[in-house]
Coordinates of C-alpha atoms in Angstrom, one line a residue:
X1 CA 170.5 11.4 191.0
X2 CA 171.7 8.1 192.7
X3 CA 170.6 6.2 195.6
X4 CA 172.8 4.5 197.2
X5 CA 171.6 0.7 198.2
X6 CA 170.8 -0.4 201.8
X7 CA 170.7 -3.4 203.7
X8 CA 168.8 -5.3 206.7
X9 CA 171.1 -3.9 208.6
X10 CA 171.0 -0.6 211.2
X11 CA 172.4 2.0 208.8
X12 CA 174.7 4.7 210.6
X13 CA 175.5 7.7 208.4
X14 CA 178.8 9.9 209.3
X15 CA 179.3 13.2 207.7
X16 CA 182.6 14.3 207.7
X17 CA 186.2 12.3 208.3
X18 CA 188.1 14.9 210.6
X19 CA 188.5 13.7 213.9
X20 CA 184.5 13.7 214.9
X21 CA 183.9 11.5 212.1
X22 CA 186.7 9.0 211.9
X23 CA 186.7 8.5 215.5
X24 CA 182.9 8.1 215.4
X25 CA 182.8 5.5 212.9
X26 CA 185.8 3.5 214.6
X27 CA 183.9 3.6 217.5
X28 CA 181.2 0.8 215.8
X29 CA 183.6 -1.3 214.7
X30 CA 182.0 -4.1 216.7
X31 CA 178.4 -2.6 216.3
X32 CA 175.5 -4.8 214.1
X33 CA 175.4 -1.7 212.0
X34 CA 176.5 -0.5 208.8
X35 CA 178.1 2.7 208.5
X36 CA 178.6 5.2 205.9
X37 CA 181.4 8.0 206.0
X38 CA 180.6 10.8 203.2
X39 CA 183.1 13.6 202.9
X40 CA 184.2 16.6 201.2
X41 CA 187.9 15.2 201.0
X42 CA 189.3 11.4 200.5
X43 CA 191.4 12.0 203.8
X44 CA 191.5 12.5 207.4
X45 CA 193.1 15.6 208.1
X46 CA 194.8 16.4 211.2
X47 CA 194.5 19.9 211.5
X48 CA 196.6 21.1 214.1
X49 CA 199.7 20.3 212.0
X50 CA 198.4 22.2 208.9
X51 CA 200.9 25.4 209.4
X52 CA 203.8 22.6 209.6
X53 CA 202.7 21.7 205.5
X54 CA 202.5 24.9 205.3
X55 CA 206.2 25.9 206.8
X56 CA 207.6 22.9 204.8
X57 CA 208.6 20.6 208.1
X58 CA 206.1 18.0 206.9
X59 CA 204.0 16.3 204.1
X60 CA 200.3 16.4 203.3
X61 CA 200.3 13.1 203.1
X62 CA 201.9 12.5 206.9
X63 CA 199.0 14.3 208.0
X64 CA 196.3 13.2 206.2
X65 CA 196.5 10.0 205.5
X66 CA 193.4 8.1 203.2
X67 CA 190.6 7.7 205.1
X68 CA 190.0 4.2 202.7
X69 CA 193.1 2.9 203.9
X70 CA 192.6 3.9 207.9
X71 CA 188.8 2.0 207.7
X72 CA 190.4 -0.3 205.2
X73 CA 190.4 -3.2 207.9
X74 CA 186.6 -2.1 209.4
X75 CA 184.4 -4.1 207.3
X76 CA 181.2 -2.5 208.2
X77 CA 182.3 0.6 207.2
X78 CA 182.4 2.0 203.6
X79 CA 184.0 5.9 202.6
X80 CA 181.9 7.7 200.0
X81 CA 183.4 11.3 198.3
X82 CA 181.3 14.1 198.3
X83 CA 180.3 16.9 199.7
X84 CA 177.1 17.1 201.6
X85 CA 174.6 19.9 200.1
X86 CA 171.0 18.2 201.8
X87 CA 170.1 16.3 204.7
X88 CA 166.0 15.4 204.8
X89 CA 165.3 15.0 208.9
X90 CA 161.9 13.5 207.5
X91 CA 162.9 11.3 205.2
X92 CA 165.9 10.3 207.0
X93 CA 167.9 11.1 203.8
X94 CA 171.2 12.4 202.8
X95 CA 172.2 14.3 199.9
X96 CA 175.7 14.7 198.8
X97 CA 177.2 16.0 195.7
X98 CA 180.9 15.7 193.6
X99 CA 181.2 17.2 190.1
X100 CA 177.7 17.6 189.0
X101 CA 176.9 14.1 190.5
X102 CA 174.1 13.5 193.5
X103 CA 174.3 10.3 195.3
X104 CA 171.1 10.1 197.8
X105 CA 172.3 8.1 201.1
X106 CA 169.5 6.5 203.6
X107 CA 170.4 6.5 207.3
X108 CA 168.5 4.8 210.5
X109 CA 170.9 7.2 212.7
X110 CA 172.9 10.2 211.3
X111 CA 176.4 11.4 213.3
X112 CA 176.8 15.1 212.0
X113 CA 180.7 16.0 212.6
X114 CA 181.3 18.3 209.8
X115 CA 183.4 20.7 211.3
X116 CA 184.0 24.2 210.8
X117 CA 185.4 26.6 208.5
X118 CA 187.5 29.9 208.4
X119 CA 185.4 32.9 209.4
X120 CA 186.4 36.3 207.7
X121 CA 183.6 38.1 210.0
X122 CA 181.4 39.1 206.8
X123 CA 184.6 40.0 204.5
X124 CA 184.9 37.0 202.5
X125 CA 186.6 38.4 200.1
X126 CA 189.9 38.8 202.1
X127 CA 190.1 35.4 201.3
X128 CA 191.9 35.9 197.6
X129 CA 194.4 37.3 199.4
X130 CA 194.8 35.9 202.9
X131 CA 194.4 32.1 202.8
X132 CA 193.1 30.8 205.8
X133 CA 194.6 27.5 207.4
X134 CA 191.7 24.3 207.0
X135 CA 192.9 22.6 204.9
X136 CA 195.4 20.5 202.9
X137 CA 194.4 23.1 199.8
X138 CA 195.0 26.2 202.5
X139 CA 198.5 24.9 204.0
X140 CA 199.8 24.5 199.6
X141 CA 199.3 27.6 198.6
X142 CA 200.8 29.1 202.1
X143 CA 203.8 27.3 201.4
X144 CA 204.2 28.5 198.1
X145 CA 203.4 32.0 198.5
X146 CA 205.6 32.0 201.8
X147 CA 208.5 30.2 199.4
X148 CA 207.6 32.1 196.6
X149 CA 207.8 35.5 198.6
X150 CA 211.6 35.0 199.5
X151 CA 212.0 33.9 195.9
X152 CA 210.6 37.1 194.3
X153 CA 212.5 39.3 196.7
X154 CA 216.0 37.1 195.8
X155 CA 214.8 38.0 192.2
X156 CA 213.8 41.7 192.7
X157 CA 216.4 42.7 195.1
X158 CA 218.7 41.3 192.3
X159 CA 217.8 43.9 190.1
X160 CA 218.2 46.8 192.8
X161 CA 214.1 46.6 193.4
X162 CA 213.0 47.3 196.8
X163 CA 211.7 44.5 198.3
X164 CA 210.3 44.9 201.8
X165 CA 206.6 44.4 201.3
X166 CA 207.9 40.4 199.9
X167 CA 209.8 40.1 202.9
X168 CA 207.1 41.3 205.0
X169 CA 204.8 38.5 206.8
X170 CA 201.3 39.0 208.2
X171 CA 199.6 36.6 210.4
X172 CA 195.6 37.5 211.3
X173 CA 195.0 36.2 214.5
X174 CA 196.7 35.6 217.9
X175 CA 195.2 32.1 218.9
X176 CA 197.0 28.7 218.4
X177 CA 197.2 28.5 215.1
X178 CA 198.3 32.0 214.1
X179 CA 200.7 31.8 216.7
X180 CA 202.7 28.4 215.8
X181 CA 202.4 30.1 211.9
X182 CA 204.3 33.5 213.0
X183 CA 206.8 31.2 215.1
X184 CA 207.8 28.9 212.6
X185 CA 207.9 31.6 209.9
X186 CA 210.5 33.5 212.2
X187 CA 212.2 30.2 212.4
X188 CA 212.2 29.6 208.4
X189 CA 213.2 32.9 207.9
X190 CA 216.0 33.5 210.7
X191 CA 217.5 30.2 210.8
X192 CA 216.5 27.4 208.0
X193 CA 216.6 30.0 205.0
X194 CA 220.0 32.2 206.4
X195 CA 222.3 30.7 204.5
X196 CA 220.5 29.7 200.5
X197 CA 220.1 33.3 199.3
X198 CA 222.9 36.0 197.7
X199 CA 221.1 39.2 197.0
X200 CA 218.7 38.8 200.5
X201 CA 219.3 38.7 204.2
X202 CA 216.4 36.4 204.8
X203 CA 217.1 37.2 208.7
X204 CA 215.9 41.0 207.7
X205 CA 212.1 39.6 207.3
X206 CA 209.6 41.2 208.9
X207 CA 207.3 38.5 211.0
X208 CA 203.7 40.5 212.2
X209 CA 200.9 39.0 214.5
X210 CA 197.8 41.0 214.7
X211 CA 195.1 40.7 216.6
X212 CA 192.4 42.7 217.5
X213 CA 192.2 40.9 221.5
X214 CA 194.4 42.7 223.9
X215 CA 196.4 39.4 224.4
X216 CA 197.8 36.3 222.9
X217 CA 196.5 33.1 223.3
X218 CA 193.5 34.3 225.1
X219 CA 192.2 30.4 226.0
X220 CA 195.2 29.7 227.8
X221 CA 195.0 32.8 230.2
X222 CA 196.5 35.7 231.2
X223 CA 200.0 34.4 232.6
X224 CA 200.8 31.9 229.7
X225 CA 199.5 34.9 227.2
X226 CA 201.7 37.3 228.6
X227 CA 204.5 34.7 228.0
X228 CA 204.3 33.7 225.1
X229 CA 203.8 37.3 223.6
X230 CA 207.3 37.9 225.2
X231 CA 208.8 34.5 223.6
X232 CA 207.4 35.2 220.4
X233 CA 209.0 38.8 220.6
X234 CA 212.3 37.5 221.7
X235 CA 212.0 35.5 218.3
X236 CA 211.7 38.1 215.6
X237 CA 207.8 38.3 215.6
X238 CA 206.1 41.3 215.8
X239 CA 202.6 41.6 217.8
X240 CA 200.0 44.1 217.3
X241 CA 197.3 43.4 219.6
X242 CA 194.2 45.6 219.4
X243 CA 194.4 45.9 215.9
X244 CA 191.6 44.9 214.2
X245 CA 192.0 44.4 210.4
X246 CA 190.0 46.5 207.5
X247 CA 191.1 46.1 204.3
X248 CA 193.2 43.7 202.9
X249 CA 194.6 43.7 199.1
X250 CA 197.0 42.4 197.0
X251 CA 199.8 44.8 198.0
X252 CA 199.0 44.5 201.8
X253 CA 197.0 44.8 205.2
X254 CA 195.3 47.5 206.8
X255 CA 194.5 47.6 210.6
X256 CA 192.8 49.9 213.1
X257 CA 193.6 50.5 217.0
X258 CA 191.4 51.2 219.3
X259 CA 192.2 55.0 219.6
X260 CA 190.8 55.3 216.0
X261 CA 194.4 55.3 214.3
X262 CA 194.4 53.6 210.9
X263 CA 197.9 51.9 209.8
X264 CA 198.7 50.0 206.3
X265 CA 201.5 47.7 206.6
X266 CA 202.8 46.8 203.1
X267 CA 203.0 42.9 202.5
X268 CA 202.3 40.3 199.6
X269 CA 201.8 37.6 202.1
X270 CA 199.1 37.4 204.5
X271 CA 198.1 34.2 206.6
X272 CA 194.2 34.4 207.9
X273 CA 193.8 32.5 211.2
X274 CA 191.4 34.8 213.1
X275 CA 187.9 33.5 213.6
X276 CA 185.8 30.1 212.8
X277 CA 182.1 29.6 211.2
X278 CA 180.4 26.3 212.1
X279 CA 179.4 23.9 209.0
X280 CA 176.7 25.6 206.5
X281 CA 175.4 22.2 207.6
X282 CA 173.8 23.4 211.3
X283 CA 171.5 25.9 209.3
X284 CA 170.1 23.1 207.4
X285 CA 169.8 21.2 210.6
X286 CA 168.6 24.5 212.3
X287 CA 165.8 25.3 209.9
X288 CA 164.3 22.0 210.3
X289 CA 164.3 21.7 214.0
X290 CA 164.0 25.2 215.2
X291 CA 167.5 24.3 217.2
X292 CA 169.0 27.6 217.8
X293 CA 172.2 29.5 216.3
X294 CA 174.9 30.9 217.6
X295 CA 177.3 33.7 215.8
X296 CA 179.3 30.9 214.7
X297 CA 176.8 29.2 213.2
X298 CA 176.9 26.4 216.1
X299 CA 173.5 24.5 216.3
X300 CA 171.8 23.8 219.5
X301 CA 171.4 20.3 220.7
X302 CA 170.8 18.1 223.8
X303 CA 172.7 17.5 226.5
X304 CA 173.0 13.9 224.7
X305 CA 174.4 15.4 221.3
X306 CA 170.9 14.8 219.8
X307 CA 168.9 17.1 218.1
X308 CA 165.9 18.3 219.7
X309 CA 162.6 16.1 218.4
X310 CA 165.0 13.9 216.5
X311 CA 166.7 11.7 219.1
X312 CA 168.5 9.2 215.6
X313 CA 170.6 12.8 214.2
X314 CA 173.8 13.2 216.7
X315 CA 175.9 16.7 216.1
X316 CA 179.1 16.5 217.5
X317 CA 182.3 18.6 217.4
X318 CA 183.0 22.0 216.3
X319 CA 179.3 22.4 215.3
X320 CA 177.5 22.4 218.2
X321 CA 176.7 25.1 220.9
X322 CA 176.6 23.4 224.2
X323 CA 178.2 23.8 227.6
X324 CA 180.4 27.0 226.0
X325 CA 182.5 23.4 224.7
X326 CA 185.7 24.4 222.7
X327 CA 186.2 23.8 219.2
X328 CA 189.1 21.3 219.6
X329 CA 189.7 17.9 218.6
X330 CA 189.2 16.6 221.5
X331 CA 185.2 17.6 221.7
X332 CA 184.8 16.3 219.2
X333 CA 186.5 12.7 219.4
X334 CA 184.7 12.4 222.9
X335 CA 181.4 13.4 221.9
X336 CA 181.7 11.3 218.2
X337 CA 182.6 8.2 221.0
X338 CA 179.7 9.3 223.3
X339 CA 177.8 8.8 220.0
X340 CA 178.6 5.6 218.7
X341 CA 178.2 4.1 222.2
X342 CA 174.5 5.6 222.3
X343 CA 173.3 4.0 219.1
X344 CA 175.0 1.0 219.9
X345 CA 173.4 0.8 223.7
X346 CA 169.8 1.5 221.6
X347 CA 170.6 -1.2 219.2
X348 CA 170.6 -3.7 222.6
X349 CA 168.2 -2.6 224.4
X350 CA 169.9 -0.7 226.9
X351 CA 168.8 2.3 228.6
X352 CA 170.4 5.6 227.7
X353 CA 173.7 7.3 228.8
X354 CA 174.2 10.5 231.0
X355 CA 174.4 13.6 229.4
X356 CA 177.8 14.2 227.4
X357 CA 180.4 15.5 230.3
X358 CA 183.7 16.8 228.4
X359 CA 186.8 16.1 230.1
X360 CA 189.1 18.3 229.2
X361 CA 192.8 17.0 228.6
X362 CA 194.3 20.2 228.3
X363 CA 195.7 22.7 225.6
X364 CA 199.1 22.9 224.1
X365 CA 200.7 25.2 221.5
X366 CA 204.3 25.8 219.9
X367 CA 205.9 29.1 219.6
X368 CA 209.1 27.9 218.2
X369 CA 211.5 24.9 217.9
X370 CA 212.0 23.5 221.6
X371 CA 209.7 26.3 223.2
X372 CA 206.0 25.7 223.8
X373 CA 203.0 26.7 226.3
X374 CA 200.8 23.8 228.0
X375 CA 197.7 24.4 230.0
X376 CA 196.6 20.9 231.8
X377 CA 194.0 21.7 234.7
X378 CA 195.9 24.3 236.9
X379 CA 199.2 23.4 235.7
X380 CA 200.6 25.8 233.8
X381 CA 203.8 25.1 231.3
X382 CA 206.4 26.9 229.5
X383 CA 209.2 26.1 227.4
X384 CA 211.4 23.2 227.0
X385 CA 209.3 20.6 229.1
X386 CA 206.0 22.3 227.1
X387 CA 207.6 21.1 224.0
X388 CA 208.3 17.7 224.5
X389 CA 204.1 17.2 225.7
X390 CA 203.4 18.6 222.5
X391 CA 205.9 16.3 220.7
X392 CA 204.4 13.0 222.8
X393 CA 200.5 13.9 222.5
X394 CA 200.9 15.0 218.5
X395 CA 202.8 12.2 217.8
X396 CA 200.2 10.1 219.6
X397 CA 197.2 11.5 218.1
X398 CA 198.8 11.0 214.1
X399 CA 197.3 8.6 212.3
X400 CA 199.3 5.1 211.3
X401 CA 202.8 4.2 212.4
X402 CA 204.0 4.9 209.4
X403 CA 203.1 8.7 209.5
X404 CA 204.4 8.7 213.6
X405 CA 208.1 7.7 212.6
X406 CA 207.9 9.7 209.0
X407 CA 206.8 12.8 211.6
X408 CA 209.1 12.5 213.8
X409 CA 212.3 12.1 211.4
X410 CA 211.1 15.0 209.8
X411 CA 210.6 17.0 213.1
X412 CA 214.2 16.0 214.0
X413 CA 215.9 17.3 210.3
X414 CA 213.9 20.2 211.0
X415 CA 214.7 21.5 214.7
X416 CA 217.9 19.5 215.7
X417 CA 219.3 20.6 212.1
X418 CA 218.4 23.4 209.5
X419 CA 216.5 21.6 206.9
X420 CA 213.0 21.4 205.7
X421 CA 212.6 18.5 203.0
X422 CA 209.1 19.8 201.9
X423 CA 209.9 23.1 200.4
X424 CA 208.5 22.6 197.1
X425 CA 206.2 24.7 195.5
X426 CA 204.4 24.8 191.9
X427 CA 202.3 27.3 190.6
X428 CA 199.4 25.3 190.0
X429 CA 199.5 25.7 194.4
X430 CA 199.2 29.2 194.6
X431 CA 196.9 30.2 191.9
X432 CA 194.9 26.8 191.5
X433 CA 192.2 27.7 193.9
X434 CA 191.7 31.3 192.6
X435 CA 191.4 29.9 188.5
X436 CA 188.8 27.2 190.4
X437 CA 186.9 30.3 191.9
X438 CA 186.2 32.2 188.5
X439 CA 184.5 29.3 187.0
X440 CA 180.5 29.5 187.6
X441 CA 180.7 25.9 189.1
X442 CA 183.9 25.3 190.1
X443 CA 185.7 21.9 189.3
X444 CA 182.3 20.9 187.9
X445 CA 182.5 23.1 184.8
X446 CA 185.8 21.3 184.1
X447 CA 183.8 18.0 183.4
X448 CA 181.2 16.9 181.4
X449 CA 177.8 16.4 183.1
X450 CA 176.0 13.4 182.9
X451 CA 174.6 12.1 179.9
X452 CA 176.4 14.6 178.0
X453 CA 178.9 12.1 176.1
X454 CA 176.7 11.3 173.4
X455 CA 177.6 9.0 170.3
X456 CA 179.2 11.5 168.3
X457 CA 181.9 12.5 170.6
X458 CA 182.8 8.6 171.2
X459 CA 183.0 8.2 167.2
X460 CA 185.5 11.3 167.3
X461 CA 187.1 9.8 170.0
X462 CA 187.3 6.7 168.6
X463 CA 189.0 8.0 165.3
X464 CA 191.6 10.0 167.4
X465 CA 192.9 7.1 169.3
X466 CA 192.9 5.0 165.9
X467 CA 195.3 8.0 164.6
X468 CA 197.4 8.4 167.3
X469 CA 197.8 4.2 167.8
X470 CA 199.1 4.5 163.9
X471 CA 202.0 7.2 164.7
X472 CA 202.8 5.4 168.2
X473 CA 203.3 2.1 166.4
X474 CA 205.6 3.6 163.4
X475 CA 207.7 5.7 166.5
X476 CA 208.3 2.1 168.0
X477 CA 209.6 0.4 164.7
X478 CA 211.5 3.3 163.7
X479 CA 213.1 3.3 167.5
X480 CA 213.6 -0.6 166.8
X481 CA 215.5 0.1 163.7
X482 CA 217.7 2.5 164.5
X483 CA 218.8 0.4 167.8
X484 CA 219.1 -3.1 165.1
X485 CA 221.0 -1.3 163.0
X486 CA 223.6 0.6 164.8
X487 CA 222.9 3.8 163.3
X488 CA 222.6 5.4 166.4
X489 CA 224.9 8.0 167.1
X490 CA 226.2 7.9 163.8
X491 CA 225.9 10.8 161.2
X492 CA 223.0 9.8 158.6
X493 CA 224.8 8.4 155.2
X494 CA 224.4 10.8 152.7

């Protein structure tokens, strides 16, 4: 186990680089502090945008851009991989972990914005076969089982096979998230796909949103849920609403209604974007404190973000139960500044802040190309205008100006024209994260542990490189003499 060296200086720990964290740590730019990022993932993800990887209108890399290279120009700040497994409230200590290694971090004040994770309500294992949507791994292998699935069915109605249950396309959960996914699926299937297949009528595809609410969108109320349950109808989707889900396999979904009847809708691809569970992190925090617990998992804290008889450990974001706050980005950015400015007010002198207040800017969510719904205080959106908000406030919330204009191209191929340029899929996307799950340790058992490469295995090593340097050198004199002498192309002399 490594500790990881300290100086004079104030040390501010952040756990986590979605927007709690990066915002956080930009926010003591200025500050006589150093600060310490440690995540799970080298990137800053932009969530919101995931079903768009996912749907092939834009790259991984457009929205989730290195978090090295965004705090690249903040020289109190430093990014360390790993994923968090210990935090020691009384030893102001924190232990993270990549691959088998443990690196021990010190802090003098600790911002917690770890976020959340998909909640499958006690049935993890719908997970092998309903990928949720959290993350850059999540939005791969939904773009190449949603590709893949038109593919097979291309393939399998080819040989006269029926095909319905791969042209059959289940989305779990009528919030935002699963309600851009069914839209934009509708719109790969009915409009970007129409014309690239022989044996299939992609526009035949069978586009199902179930949740077990009575409405869509319930955050944005009753009006804009009624709405948008009508656009997304209008579209090709089909919603199920008190339906809650009970089994889910391989070969498809099964759902219950309210009156007790039991229905199994055949499909290979299912989408999970029905419930959230607060970082495994608030328990940790919880136990130590005696902070209390929501369902979610969402920890308890002061109406400063602090943590009750620990005034240096800020949770902020998706992880904390205050107020009945919402688990969106903005929460989170607001209470990660709110943070910052608190130590850094300490650090002077000052006298504390009010309590957080949350202002809340509004929600927004797509249901197709050039149709959205906006709630902003008591206005109410829909439609054409609702889009171009969403447009403006996504583009402005992307990180780099690089990824703004690389966005916005790609938005404009995409719903001006047909095309989607990131429709490629491998493999190694769809089943990677299921051959990861079957080893005892994950990644780890892929690499040696420390102090395991002993002497022998360099000798071996040693004596394989010395082999293989021999044949590379006699390829390259052979290649040299064939190109000197002109033989090349010609028959070999007999």
């Amino acid at each position: 186990m490594g500790e990881v060296t300290r100086s004079n200086r104030h040390q501010v720990v952040v756990i986590g680089s979605g927007f709690g964290g990066l915002f956080g740590t930009k926010a003591l730019k200025r500050a006589d502090v150093d600060v310490t990022v440690i995540a799970e993932t080298s990137h800053h993800l932009f969530q919101p945008l995931l079903y768009q990887v996912a749907t092939g209108i834009l790259s991984e890399g457009e929205i989730a851009p290195a978090t090295r290279e965004v705090l690249a120009k903040q020289r109190n700040a430093r990014v360390l991989l790993g994923r968090v497994t210990g935090i020691d409230l009384a030893s102001r200590t924190v232990v993270s972990q990549v691959l088998g290694r443990e690196t021990v971090t010190p802090y003098d004040s600790l911002i917690v914005a770890a976020g959340s994770g998909q909640s499958y309500f006690g049935n993890d294992q719908f997970a092998e076969f309903a990928p949720g949507m959290k993350s850059i791994d999540d939005a791969l292998e939904l773009r190449g089982r949603i590709f893949g699935a038109f593919e097979m069915a291309e393939l399998g109605a080819s040989r006269g096979d029926a095909v319905d249950h791969l042209l059959t396309f289940v989305v779990v959960g009528a919030g935002p998230t699963g309600v851009e996914m069914a839209g934009q699926i509708a719109e790969l299937s009915h409009r970007t796909l129409s014309r690239d297949f022989r044996a299939i009528n992609t526009k035949h595809a069978r586009i199902v949103l179930i949740d077990a609410a009575n409405q869509v969108l319930p955050p944005f109320g009753a009006k804009l849920g009624a709405k948008s349950k009508i656009e997304l109808e209008h579209r090709g989707v089909e919603v199920l609403l008190g339906a809650m889900v009970t089994d889910v396999d391989e070969r498809g979904i099964e759902v219950q209604y309210k009156d007790g009847r039991t229905e199994k809708i055949a499909a290979v691809t299912k989408i999970w974007a029905a419930g959230v569970q607060a970082s495994a992190l608030g328990r940790t925090l919880a136990e130590q404190t005696g902070a209390s617990l929501d369902r979610a998992g969402r920890i308890g804290v002061n109406p400063d973000l602090t943590l009750p008889g620990y005034p240096e450990v800020f949770v902020v974001g998706d992880m904390i139960d205050l107020d009945h706050l919402p688990g969106v980005a903005q929460v989170a950015i607001q209470g990660a500044k709110y943070a910052a400015k608190e130590i850094t007010r300490r650090l002077a002198g000052k006298p504390p802040q009010k309590p957080f207040h949350y202002f809340d800017k509004g929600s927004m969510a797509t249901i197709s190309r050039f149709r959205a719904v906006a709630l902003i205080g008591k206005l109410r959106l829909t439609g054409f205008i609702a889009w171009l908000l969403w447009l403006g406030v996504h583009l402005m919330y992307l990180t780099g100006f690089k990824n703004r204009v690389s966005a916005l191209l790609h938005w404009a191929v995409s719903f001006v024209g047909r095309g989607r340029s990131e429709r490629t899929a491998t493999e190694q996307q769809i089943f990677g994260r299921t051959a990861l799950q079957r080893l005892d340790r994950g990644a780890a058992d892929l690499v040696s542990d420390p102090g395991q490469y002993d002497a022998s295995a360099a000798s071996i090593a040693a004596s394989m490189a010395a082999r293989r340097r021999a044949e590379l050198e006699e390829q390259a004199l052979a290649e040299i003499r064939l190109t000197d002498s002109g033989e090349r192309g010609h028959p070999a002399a007999s």
